[in-house]
Amino acid sequence: MANPCLDCGACCAFYRVSFYWAEAELFLGGTVPAELTTQLNPHLAAMRGTEARPARCVALQGRIGEAVACGIYEHRPSPCRELMPAWLDGEASPKCDKARAAHGLPPLEPPDCLGPVSNPPVPVPA
Ligand code: SF4
Ligand code: SF4
């Protein structure tokens, strides 16, 4: 079963992707490339581009609704790991549905998501 995120990417260009700033601090064990983030306040950083409107994460590659990939998939921040495509675990995902709707994409149907997939866009194969 294909990963539905690979031809979507809507959530990467809809939500503000914010997280505890230490996720982007190497010396504290963070993995998110700091140069791709912006500091929002003393506690929170965000993926650059997602703090703006219209939002689009600077790490998102490709065309939304066609073919996309996350340029820092292995190092993406916690919100990206937590947002699951609808029906991945047999559960609805209102956040997924809302982001897709904002880009004119229909909500995923259960058969679209059955099988092992990983959440938002996986890297482009080398
Ligand atoms: S989680 Fe949902 S909105 Fe985000 S890329 Fe996957 S299918 Fe699209
Ligand atoms: S999954 Fe990647 S491209 Fe999408 S918002 Fe997160 S860091 Fe950005």
Tab-separated table of C-alpha atoms and ligand atoms in Angstrom:
chain	number	residue	atom	x	y	z
A	1	MET	CA	0.000	0.000	0.000
A	2	ALA	CA	1.439	3.374	-1.009
A	3	ASN	CA	2.183	5.968	1.614
A	4	PRO	CA	-0.549	8.610	1.212
A	5	CYS	CA	1.814	11.316	2.480
A	6	LEU	CA	4.051	10.934	-0.574
A	7	ASP	CA	1.529	12.582	-2.832
A	8	CYS	CA	0.131	14.985	-0.248
A	9	GLY	CA	2.313	17.190	1.995
A	10	ALA	CA	-0.651	19.353	2.971
A	11	CYS	CA	0.095	19.430	6.692
A	12	CYS	CA	3.632	20.702	5.989
A	13	ALA	CA	2.082	23.723	4.326
A	14	PHE	CA	-0.764	24.452	6.676
A	15	TYR	CA	0.141	24.184	10.351
A	16	ARG	CA	2.705	26.140	12.319
A	17	VAL	CA	5.213	23.428	13.171
A	18	SER	CA	6.426	24.536	16.587
A	19	PHE	CA	8.291	22.595	19.245
A	20	TYR	CA	10.478	22.979	22.295
A	21	TRP	CA	13.563	24.864	21.172
A	22	ALA	CA	15.972	22.207	22.472
A	23	GLU	CA	14.903	19.892	19.651
A	24	ALA	CA	17.086	22.093	17.458
A	25	GLU	CA	20.057	22.270	19.836
A	26	LEU	CA	22.719	19.698	19.022
A	27	PHE	CA	24.449	20.067	22.366
A	28	LEU	CA	21.205	19.113	24.090
A	29	GLY	CA	20.624	16.105	21.897
A	30	GLY	CA	18.383	17.870	19.416
A	31	THR	CA	18.276	16.647	15.829
A	32	VAL	CA	16.431	19.350	13.901
A	33	PRO	CA	18.820	21.498	11.806
A	34	ALA	CA	18.815	24.846	13.625
A	35	GLU	CA	19.312	26.817	10.419
A	36	LEU	CA	15.900	25.606	9.255
A	37	THR	CA	14.150	26.870	12.355
A	38	THR	CA	13.121	30.198	13.769
A	39	GLN	CA	12.787	31.140	17.426
A	40	LEU	CA	9.203	32.045	18.330
A	41	ASN	CA	9.676	32.828	22.004
A	42	PRO	CA	11.962	31.751	24.857
A	43	HIS	CA	10.408	28.286	24.847
A	44	LEU	CA	9.392	27.498	21.288
A	45	ALA	CA	11.055	27.238	17.913
A	46	ALA	CA	9.309	26.532	14.627
A	47	MET	CA	10.211	25.175	11.240
A	48	ARG	CA	10.966	28.181	9.060
A	49	GLY	CA	8.159	28.996	6.703
A	50	THR	CA	5.468	27.520	8.904
A	51	GLU	CA	5.211	30.640	11.058
A	52	ALA	CA	4.045	32.602	7.994
A	53	ARG	CA	0.733	32.651	6.160
A	54	PRO	CA	0.438	31.002	3.752
A	55	ALA	CA	2.635	28.464	5.473
A	56	ARG	CA	5.113	26.140	3.832
A	57	CYS	CA	7.896	24.383	5.675
A	58	VAL	CA	11.306	25.196	4.268
A	59	ALA	CA	12.180	21.492	4.366
A	60	LEU	CA	9.253	20.424	2.194
A	61	GLN	CA	10.257	19.382	-1.310
A	62	GLY	CA	7.967	18.890	-4.269
A	63	ARG	CA	4.440	19.887	-5.183
A	64	ILE	CA	1.633	19.540	-2.696
A	65	GLY	CA	-0.995	17.070	-3.809
A	66	GLU	CA	1.346	15.574	-6.409
A	67	ALA	CA	4.731	14.352	-5.139
A	68	VAL	CA	6.499	15.529	-1.991
A	69	ALA	CA	9.257	14.622	0.413
A	70	CYS	CA	10.631	15.909	3.683
A	71	GLY	CA	14.216	17.028	3.236
A	72	ILE	CA	15.029	16.283	6.883
A	73	TYR	CA	12.897	13.215	7.405
A	74	GLU	CA	15.234	11.489	9.850
A	75	HIS	CA	15.661	14.738	11.779
A	76	ARG	CA	12.147	16.138	11.639
A	77	PRO	CA	10.727	17.578	14.864
A	78	SER	CA	8.230	15.937	17.180
A	79	PRO	CA	5.024	17.476	15.756
A	80	CYS	CA	5.827	15.919	12.390
A	81	ARG	CA	6.302	12.516	13.984
A	82	GLU	CA	3.063	12.836	15.909
A	83	LEU	CA	0.741	13.896	13.087
A	84	MET	CA	-0.449	10.681	11.484
A	85	PRO	CA	-2.324	10.319	8.229
A	86	ALA	CA	-5.948	9.429	8.719
A	87	TRP	CA	-6.661	5.738	9.248
A	88	LEU	CA	-3.022	4.764	9.675
A	89	ASP	CA	-3.952	3.067	12.918
A	90	GLY	CA	-7.592	2.684	12.058
A	91	GLU	CA	-8.261	6.109	13.564
A	92	ALA	CA	-9.607	9.270	11.976
A	93	SER	CA	-7.229	12.237	11.909
A	94	PRO	CA	-9.060	15.573	11.917
A	95	LYS	CA	-5.749	17.434	11.598
A	96	CYS	CA	-4.866	15.468	8.481
A	97	ASP	CA	-8.343	16.018	7.047
A	98	LYS	CA	-8.212	19.757	7.799
A	99	ALA	CA	-4.822	20.276	6.153
A	100	ARG	CA	-5.848	18.321	3.078
A	101	ALA	CA	-9.096	20.265	2.782
A	102	ALA	CA	-7.156	23.531	2.922
A	103	HIS	CA	-5.317	22.402	-0.187
A	104	GLY	CA	-8.400	21.146	-1.968
A	105	LEU	CA	-7.621	17.497	-1.293
A	106	PRO	CA	-10.321	15.065	-0.145
A	107	PRO	CA	-9.986	13.309	3.203
A	108	LEU	CA	-8.253	9.956	3.103
A	109	GLU	CA	-10.513	6.951	3.116
A	110	PRO	CA	-9.657	3.903	5.216
A	111	PRO	CA	-8.512	1.730	2.278
A	112	ASP	CA	-5.968	4.409	1.322
A	113	CYS	CA	-4.069	3.932	4.536
A	114	LEU	CA	-4.127	0.243	5.279
A	115	GLY	CA	-0.709	-1.293	5.562
A	116	PRO	CA	2.623	-0.130	6.967
A	117	VAL	CA	3.446	3.472	6.187
A	118	SER	CA	5.358	6.170	8.013
A	119	ASN	CA	4.120	9.625	8.715
A	120	PRO	CA	4.702	12.740	6.833
A	121	PRO	CA	6.638	12.629	3.773
A	122	VAL	CA	9.490	10.186	3.597
A	123	PRO	CA	12.695	11.187	1.813
A	124	VAL	CA	13.041	10.970	-1.923
A	125	PRO	CA	14.840	7.723	-2.772
A	126	ALA	CA	18.447	8.305	-3.844
B	1	SF4	S1	-0.424	13.381	7.437
B	1	SF4	FE1	-2.208	13.767	6.153
B	1	SF4	S2	-2.047	15.942	5.568
B	1	SF4	FE2	-0.017	15.277	6.299
B	1	SF4	S3	1.096	14.628	4.449
B	1	SF4	FE3	0.137	12.789	5.326
B	1	SF4	S4	-1.805	12.601	4.243
B	1	SF4	FE4	-1.093	14.713	3.941
B	2	SF4	S1	7.596	16.622	7.946
B	2	SF4	FE1	9.421	17.699	7.167
B	2	SF4	S2	8.642	19.043	5.523
B	2	SF4	FE2	6.894	18.432	6.813
B	2	SF4	S3	6.681	20.081	8.322
B	2	SF4	FE3	7.949	18.443	9.239
B	2	SF4	S4	10.062	19.074	8.814
B	2	SF4	FE4	8.735	20.238	7.441
